[in-house]
Coordinates of C-alpha atoms in Angstrom, one line a residue:
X1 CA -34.0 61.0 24.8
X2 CA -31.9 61.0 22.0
X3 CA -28.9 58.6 21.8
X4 CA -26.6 61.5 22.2
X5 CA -28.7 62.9 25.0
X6 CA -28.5 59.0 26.4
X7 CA -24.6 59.0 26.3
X8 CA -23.7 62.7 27.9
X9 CA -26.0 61.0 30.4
X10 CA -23.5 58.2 31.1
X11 CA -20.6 60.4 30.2
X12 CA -19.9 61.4 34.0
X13 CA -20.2 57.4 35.0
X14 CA -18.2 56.4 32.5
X15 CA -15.8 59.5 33.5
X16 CA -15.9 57.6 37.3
X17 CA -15.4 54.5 36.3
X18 CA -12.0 54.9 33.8
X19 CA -10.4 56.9 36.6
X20 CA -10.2 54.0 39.0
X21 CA -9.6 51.4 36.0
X22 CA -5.8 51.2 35.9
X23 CA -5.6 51.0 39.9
X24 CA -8.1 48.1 39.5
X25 CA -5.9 46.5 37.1
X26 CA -3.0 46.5 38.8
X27 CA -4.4 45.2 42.5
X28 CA -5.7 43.1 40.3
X29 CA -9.3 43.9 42.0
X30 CA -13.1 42.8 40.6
X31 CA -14.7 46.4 39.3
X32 CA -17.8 45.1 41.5
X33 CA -18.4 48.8 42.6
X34 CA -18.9 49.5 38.4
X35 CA -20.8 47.2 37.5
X36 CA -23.1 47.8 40.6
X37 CA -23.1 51.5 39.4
X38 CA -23.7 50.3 35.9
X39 CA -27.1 48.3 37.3
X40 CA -27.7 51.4 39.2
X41 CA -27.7 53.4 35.6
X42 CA -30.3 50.9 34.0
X43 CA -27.7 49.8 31.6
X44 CA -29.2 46.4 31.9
X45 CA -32.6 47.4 30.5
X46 CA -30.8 49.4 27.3
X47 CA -32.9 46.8 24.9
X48 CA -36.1 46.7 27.1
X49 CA -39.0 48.6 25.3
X50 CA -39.6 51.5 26.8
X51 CA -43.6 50.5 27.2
X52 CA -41.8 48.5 30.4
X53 CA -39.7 50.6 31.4
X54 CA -36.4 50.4 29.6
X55 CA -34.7 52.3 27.1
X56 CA -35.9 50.3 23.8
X57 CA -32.4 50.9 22.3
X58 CA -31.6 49.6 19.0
X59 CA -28.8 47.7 17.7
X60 CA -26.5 50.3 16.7
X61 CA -27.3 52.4 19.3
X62 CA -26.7 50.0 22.2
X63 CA -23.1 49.3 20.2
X64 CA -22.1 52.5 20.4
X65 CA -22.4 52.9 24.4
X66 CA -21.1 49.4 24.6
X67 CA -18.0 50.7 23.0
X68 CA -17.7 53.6 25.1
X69 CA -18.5 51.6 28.2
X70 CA -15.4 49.5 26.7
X71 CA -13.6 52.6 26.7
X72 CA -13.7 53.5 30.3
X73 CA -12.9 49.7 31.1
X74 CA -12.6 46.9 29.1
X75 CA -13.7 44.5 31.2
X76 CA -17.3 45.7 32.0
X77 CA -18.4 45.3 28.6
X78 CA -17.7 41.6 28.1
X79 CA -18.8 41.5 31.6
X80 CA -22.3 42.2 30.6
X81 CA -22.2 40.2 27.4
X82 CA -23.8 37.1 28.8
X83 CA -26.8 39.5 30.4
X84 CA -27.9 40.9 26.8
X85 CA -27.7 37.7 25.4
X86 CA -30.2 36.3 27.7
X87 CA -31.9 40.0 27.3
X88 CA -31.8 39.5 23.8
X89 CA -33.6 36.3 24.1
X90 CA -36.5 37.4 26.6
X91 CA -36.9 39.9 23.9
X92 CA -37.2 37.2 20.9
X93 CA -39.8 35.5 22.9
X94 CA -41.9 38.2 23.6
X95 CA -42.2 39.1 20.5
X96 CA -43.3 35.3 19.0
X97 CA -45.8 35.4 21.9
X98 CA -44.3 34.9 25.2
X99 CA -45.4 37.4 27.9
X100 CA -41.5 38.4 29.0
X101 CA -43.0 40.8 31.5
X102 CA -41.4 39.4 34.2
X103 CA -37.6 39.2 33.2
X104 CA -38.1 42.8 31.9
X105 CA -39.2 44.2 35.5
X106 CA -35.7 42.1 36.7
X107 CA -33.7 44.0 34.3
X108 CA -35.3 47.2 34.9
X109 CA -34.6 46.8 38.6
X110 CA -31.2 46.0 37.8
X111 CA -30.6 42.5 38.0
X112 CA -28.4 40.9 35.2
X113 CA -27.4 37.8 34.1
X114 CA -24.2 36.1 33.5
X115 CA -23.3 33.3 30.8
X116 CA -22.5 29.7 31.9
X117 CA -22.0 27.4 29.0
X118 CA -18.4 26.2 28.2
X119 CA -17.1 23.2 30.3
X120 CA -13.9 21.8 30.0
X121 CA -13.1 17.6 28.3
X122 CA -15.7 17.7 26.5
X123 CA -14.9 16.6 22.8
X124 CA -18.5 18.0 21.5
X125 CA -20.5 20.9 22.3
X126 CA -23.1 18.4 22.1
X127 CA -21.4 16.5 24.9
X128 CA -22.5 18.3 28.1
X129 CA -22.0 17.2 31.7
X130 CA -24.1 19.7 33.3
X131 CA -27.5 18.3 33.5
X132 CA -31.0 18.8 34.5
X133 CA -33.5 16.3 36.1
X134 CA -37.0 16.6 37.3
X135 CA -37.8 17.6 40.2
X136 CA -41.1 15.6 40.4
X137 CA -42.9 13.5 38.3
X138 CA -45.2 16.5 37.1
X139 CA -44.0 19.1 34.6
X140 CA -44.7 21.9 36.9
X141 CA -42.4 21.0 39.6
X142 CA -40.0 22.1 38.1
X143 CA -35.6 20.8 37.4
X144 CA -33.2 20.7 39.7
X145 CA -29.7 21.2 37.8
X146 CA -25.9 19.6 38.6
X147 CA -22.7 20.5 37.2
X148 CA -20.0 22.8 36.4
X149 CA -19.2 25.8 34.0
X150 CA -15.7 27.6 33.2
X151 CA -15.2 31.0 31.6
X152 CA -18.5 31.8 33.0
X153 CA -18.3 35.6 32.0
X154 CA -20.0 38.2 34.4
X155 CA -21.7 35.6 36.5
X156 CA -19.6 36.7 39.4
X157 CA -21.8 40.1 39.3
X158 CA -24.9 38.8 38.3
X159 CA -28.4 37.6 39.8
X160 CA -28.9 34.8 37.1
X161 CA -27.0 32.4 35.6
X162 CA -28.1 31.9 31.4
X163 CA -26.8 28.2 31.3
X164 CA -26.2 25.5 28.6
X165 CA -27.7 22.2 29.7
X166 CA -28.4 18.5 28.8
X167 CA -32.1 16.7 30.0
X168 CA -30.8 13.3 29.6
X169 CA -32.4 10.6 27.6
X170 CA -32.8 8.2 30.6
X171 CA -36.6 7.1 30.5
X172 CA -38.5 10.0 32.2
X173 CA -39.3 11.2 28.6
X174 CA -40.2 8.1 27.2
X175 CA -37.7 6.9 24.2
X176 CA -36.3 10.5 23.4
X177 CA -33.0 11.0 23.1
X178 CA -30.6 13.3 25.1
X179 CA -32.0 16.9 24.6
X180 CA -30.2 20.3 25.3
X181 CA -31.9 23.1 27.2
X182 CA -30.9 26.8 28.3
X183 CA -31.8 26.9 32.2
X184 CA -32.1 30.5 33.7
X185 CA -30.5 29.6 37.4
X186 CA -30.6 31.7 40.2
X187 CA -27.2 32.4 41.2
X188 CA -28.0 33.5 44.8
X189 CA -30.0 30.1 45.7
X190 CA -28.3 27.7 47.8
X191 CA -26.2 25.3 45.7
X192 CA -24.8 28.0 43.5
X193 CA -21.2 28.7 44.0
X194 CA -19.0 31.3 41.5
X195 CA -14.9 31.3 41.7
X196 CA -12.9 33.9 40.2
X197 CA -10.1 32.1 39.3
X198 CA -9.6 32.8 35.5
X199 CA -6.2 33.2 35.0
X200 CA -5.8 35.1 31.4
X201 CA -3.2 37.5 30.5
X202 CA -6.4 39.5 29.8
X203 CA -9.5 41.0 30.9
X204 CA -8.7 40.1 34.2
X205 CA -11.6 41.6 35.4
X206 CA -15.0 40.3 33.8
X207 CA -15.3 37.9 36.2
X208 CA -15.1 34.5 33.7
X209 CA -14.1 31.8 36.2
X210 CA -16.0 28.6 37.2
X211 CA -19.6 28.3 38.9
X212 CA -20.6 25.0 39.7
X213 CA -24.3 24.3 40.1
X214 CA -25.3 21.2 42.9
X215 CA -28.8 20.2 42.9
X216 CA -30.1 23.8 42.5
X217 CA -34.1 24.1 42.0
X218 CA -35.0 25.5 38.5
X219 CA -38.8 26.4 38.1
X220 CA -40.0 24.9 35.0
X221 CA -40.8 28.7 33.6
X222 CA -37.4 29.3 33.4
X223 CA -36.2 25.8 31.4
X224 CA -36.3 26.8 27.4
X225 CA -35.8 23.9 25.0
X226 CA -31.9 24.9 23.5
X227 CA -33.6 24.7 19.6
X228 CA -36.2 27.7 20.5
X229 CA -33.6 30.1 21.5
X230 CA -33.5 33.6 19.8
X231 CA -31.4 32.9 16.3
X232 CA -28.5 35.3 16.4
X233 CA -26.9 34.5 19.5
X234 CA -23.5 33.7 18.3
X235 CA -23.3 37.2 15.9
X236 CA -24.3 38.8 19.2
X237 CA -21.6 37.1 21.4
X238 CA -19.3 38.5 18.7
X239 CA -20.5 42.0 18.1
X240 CA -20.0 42.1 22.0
X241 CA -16.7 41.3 21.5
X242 CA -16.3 43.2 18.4
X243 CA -17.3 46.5 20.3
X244 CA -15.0 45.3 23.4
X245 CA -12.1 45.6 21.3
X246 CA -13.5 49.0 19.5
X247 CA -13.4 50.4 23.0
X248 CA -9.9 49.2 23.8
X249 CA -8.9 51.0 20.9
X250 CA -10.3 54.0 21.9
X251 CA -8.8 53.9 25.4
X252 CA -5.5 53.1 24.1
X253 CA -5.4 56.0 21.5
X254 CA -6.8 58.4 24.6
X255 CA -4.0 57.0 26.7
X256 CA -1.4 57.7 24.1
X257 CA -2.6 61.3 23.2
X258 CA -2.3 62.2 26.9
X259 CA 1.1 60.4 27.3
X260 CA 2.9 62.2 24.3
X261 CA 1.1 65.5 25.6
X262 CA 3.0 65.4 28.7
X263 CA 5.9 63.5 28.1
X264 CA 9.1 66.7 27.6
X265 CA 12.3 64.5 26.7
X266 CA 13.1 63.7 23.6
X267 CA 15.8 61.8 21.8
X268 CA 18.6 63.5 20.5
X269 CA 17.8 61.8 17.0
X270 CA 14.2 63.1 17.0
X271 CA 12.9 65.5 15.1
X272 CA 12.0 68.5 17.2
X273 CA 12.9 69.0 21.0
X274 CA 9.5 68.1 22.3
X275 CA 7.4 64.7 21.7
X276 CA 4.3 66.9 21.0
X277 CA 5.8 68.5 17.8
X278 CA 8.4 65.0 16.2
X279 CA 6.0 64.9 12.7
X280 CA 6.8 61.2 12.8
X281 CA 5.1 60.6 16.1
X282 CA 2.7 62.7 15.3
X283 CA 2.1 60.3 12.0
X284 CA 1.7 57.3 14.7
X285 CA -0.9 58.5 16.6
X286 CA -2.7 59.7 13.6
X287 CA -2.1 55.9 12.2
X288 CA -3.5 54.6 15.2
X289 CA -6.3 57.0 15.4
X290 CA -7.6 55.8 11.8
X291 CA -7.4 52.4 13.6
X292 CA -9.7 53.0 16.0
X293 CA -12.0 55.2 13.3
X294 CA -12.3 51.9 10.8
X295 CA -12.5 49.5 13.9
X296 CA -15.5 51.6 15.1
X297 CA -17.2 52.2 11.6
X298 CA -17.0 48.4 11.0
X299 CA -18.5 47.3 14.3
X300 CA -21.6 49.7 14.2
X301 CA -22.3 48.3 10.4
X302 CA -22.2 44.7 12.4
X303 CA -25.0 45.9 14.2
X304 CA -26.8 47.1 11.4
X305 CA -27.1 43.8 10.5
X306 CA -28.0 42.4 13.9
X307 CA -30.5 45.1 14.1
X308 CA -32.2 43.5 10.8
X309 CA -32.2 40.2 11.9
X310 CA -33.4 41.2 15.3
X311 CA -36.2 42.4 14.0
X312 CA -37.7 39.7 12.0
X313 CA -39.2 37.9 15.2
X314 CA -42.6 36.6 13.5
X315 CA -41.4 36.7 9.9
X316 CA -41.0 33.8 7.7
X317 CA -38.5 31.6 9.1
X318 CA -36.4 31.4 5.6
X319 CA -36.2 35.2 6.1
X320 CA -34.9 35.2 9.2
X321 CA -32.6 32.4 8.3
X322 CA -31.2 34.5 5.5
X323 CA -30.7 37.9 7.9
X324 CA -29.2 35.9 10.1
X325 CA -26.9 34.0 7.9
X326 CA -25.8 37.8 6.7
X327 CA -25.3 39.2 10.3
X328 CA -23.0 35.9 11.0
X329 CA -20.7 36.2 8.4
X330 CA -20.5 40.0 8.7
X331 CA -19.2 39.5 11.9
X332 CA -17.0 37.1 10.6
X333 CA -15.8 39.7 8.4
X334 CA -15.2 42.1 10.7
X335 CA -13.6 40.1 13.1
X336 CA -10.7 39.4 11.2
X337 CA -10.0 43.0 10.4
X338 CA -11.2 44.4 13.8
X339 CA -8.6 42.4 15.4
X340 CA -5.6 43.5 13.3
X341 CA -6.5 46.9 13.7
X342 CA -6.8 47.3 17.4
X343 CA -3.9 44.7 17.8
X344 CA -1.8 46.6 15.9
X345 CA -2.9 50.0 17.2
X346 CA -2.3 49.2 20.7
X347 CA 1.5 47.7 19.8
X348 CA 2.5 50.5 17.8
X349 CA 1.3 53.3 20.7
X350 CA 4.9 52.1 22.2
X351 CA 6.5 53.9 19.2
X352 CA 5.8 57.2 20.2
X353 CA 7.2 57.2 23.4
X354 CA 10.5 55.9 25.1
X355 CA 10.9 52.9 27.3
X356 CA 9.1 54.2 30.2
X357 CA 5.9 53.8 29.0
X358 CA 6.5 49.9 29.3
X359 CA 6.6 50.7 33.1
X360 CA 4.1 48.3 34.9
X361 CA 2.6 51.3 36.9
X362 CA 1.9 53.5 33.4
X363 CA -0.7 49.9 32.7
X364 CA -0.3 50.7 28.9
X365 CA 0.5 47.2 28.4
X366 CA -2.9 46.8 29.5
X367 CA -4.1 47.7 26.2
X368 CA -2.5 45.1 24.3
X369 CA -2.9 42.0 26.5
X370 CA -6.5 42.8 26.8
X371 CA -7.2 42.7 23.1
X372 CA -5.0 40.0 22.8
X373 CA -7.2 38.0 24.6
X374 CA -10.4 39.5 23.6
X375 CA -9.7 38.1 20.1
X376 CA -8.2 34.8 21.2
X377 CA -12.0 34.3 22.2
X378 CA -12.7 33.4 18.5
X379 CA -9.7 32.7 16.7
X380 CA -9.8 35.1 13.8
X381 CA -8.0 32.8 11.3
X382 CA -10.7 30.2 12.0
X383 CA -12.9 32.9 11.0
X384 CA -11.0 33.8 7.8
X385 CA -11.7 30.4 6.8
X386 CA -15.2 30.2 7.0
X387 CA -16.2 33.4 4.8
X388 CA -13.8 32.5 2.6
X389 CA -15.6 29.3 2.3
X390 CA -19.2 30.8 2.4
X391 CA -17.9 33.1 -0.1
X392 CA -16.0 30.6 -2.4
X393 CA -18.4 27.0 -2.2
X394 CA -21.5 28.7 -0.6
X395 CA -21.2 26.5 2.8
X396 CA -22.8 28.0 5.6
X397 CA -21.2 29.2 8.5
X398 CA -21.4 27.4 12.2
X399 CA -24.2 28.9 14.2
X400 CA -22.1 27.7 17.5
X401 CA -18.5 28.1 18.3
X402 CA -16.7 26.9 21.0
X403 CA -14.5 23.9 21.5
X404 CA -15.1 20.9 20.4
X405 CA -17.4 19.5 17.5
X406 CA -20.6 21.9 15.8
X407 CA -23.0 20.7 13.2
X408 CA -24.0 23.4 10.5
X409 CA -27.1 24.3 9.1
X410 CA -28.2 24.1 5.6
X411 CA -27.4 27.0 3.4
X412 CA -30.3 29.9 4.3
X413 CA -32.2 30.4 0.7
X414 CA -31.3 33.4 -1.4

């Protein structure tokens, strides 16, 4: 099946999905029915080779239905950011070796995952209070794990938790220091407990509140020391994001189209009777539809990048290093324009029609506030800074954002 094949044959879903998306915004309701539909549709197993059932998608192609899942609601692709991360890395480690077999037949069944790594007072990422502890004295038996996790992103709907952890330097490992661990946790075992109580302006519906782990079992399978994780994990998060906000354009140019196609009163200082025909509204929409056209176009060429770096599982590790260093600041790059353009677009949509469109019930607004916060994940001037630095003095960029401290790597060779 073709990638355009593969899209008319979400088309209809999608179609489903964006009809019910400004009702859920405004009773302010969890698309839970979506996403399940979304698991239904094997959208979880988009990177999963097709030898085990999945769709063995590329980079670029899985960007482009990411944007148009964006499209139909803006919250369901973020939602499943944390899950293709985690995909992402069951697919690194297969290919270095590591019979994934497993954790694809999860995905292919529909089960997805859900991030769980930021936590609140912490001065350092380095500096985590969720821990895990042996279960026994023998390897085998397995962690249990303690703690809590905010902005945990799509956990809500999800059957695993992909969480950031600290084994603690406290003798059971000899005179190690404190190490750092991703734990794949089982959100439906006892112990597991997931609030919705994120309170952005925003993307009110991904489901990024707090899950708070208490002495939940972890089989010793799923426990991956933090430094073997796949390499491009934070230029993921960011394409994610990059596409999230690609598709918000898209929805917010479709939105206007239809608005100005049915709106009939004009002002008297316009320039023709009806909306449809004012040249200078006519010049907005075709402002904002370039917008979207370069926010698109720049996202896919991000993926481009991941895809080369993606594939370089068993390469030399300077070459990987070097891909990846590329794919990072590309997405650097792009978020900085990205962000203006689909900010801007989804302001300016307000120009081509009169005060009504500000009415709560129309949800244009929606638009706005949900790129607003989409790109407040990652500040963009933060992100200005580093490739102008790269650029300028050669420094390298950090391979882990969030708040609080981050060590860089050395410069990848050239």
């Amino acid at each position: 099946m073709t990638l355009d094949d593969l899209r008319e044959h979400y088309r209809p879903l999608l179609e489903r999905i964006r009809a019910g998306t400004l009702q859920r915004e405004l009773d302010g309701e969890l698309p839970f029915e979506p996403v399940r539909w979304l698991k239904e549709a094997g959208f979880g197993a988009l990177r999963v080779p097709e030898q085990y059932g999945g769709r063995g998608l590329t980079w670029p192609e899985l960007t482009r239905l990411w944007i148009d899942v964006a499209a139909a609601d803006a919250n369901l692709a973020q939602a499943f950011r944390g899950h293709f991360a985690l995909a992402e890395d069951r697919l690194w480690q297969h290919a270095v070796g590591r019979d994934q077999q497993a954790w694809f037949d999860r995905f292919v069944a529909g089960e997805i995952a859900g991030n769980a790594w930021s936590e609140v007072g912490s001065t350092a990422i380095e500096t985590q209070r969720t821990v895990l502890t042996r279960a026994g004295e023998r390897a085998e038996s397995g962690w249990r794990i303690n703690g809590t996790k905010y902005y945990t992103t799509g956990s809500i709907y999800a059957e695993w938790a992909d969480v950031y952890a600290c084994v603690r330097a406290d003798g059971q490992f000899g005179d190690q220091p404190d190490r750092f661990a991703i734990a794949i946790v089982d959100t439906r075992a006892e112990g597991v407990t997931v609030v919705d109580d994120w309170d952005g302006f925003g993307q009110k519906g991904t489901g990024s509140g707090t899950t708070t782990f208490s002495d939940v079992p972890v089989p010793a399978a799923h426990v991956l020391p933090f430094d073997e994780r796949f390499p491009h994990q934070t230029a993921l998060y960011q394409l994610n994001l990059l596409a999230t906000l690609a598709g918000i354009g898209r929805a917010a140019l479709d939105d206007t189209v239809d608005a100005v196609r049915r709106r009939e009163r004009n002002y008297s200082h316009a320039n023709a009777s009806r909306v449809r025909d004012d040249p200078q509204v006519l010049a907005r929409i075709g402002e904002i539809a370039a917008a979207v056209y370069a926010a698109e176009a720049t996202t896919l060429r991000v993926a481009e990048a991941m895809e080369a770096v993606a594939g370089s599982a068993g390469a030399e590790a300077s070459v990987t290093a070097r891909l990846n260093e590329a794919v990072e600041v590309e997405s650097s790059i792009a978020q900085v324009v990205v962000t203006d353009l689909v900010l801007r677009a989804t302001s300016d949509l307000f120009d081509t029609l009169g005060a009504s469109a500000t009415s709560r019930a129309a949800g244009l607004d929606r638009h706005w506030r949900n790129a607003r916060t989409v790109s407040s994940h990652n500040p963009r001037i933060l992100k200005a800074r580093v490739v102008g630095d790269y650029l300028t003095n050669g420094t390298p960029p950090p391979y882990a954002w969030a708040i609080g401290t981050t060590a860089r790597r050395e410069p990848a060779a050239h």
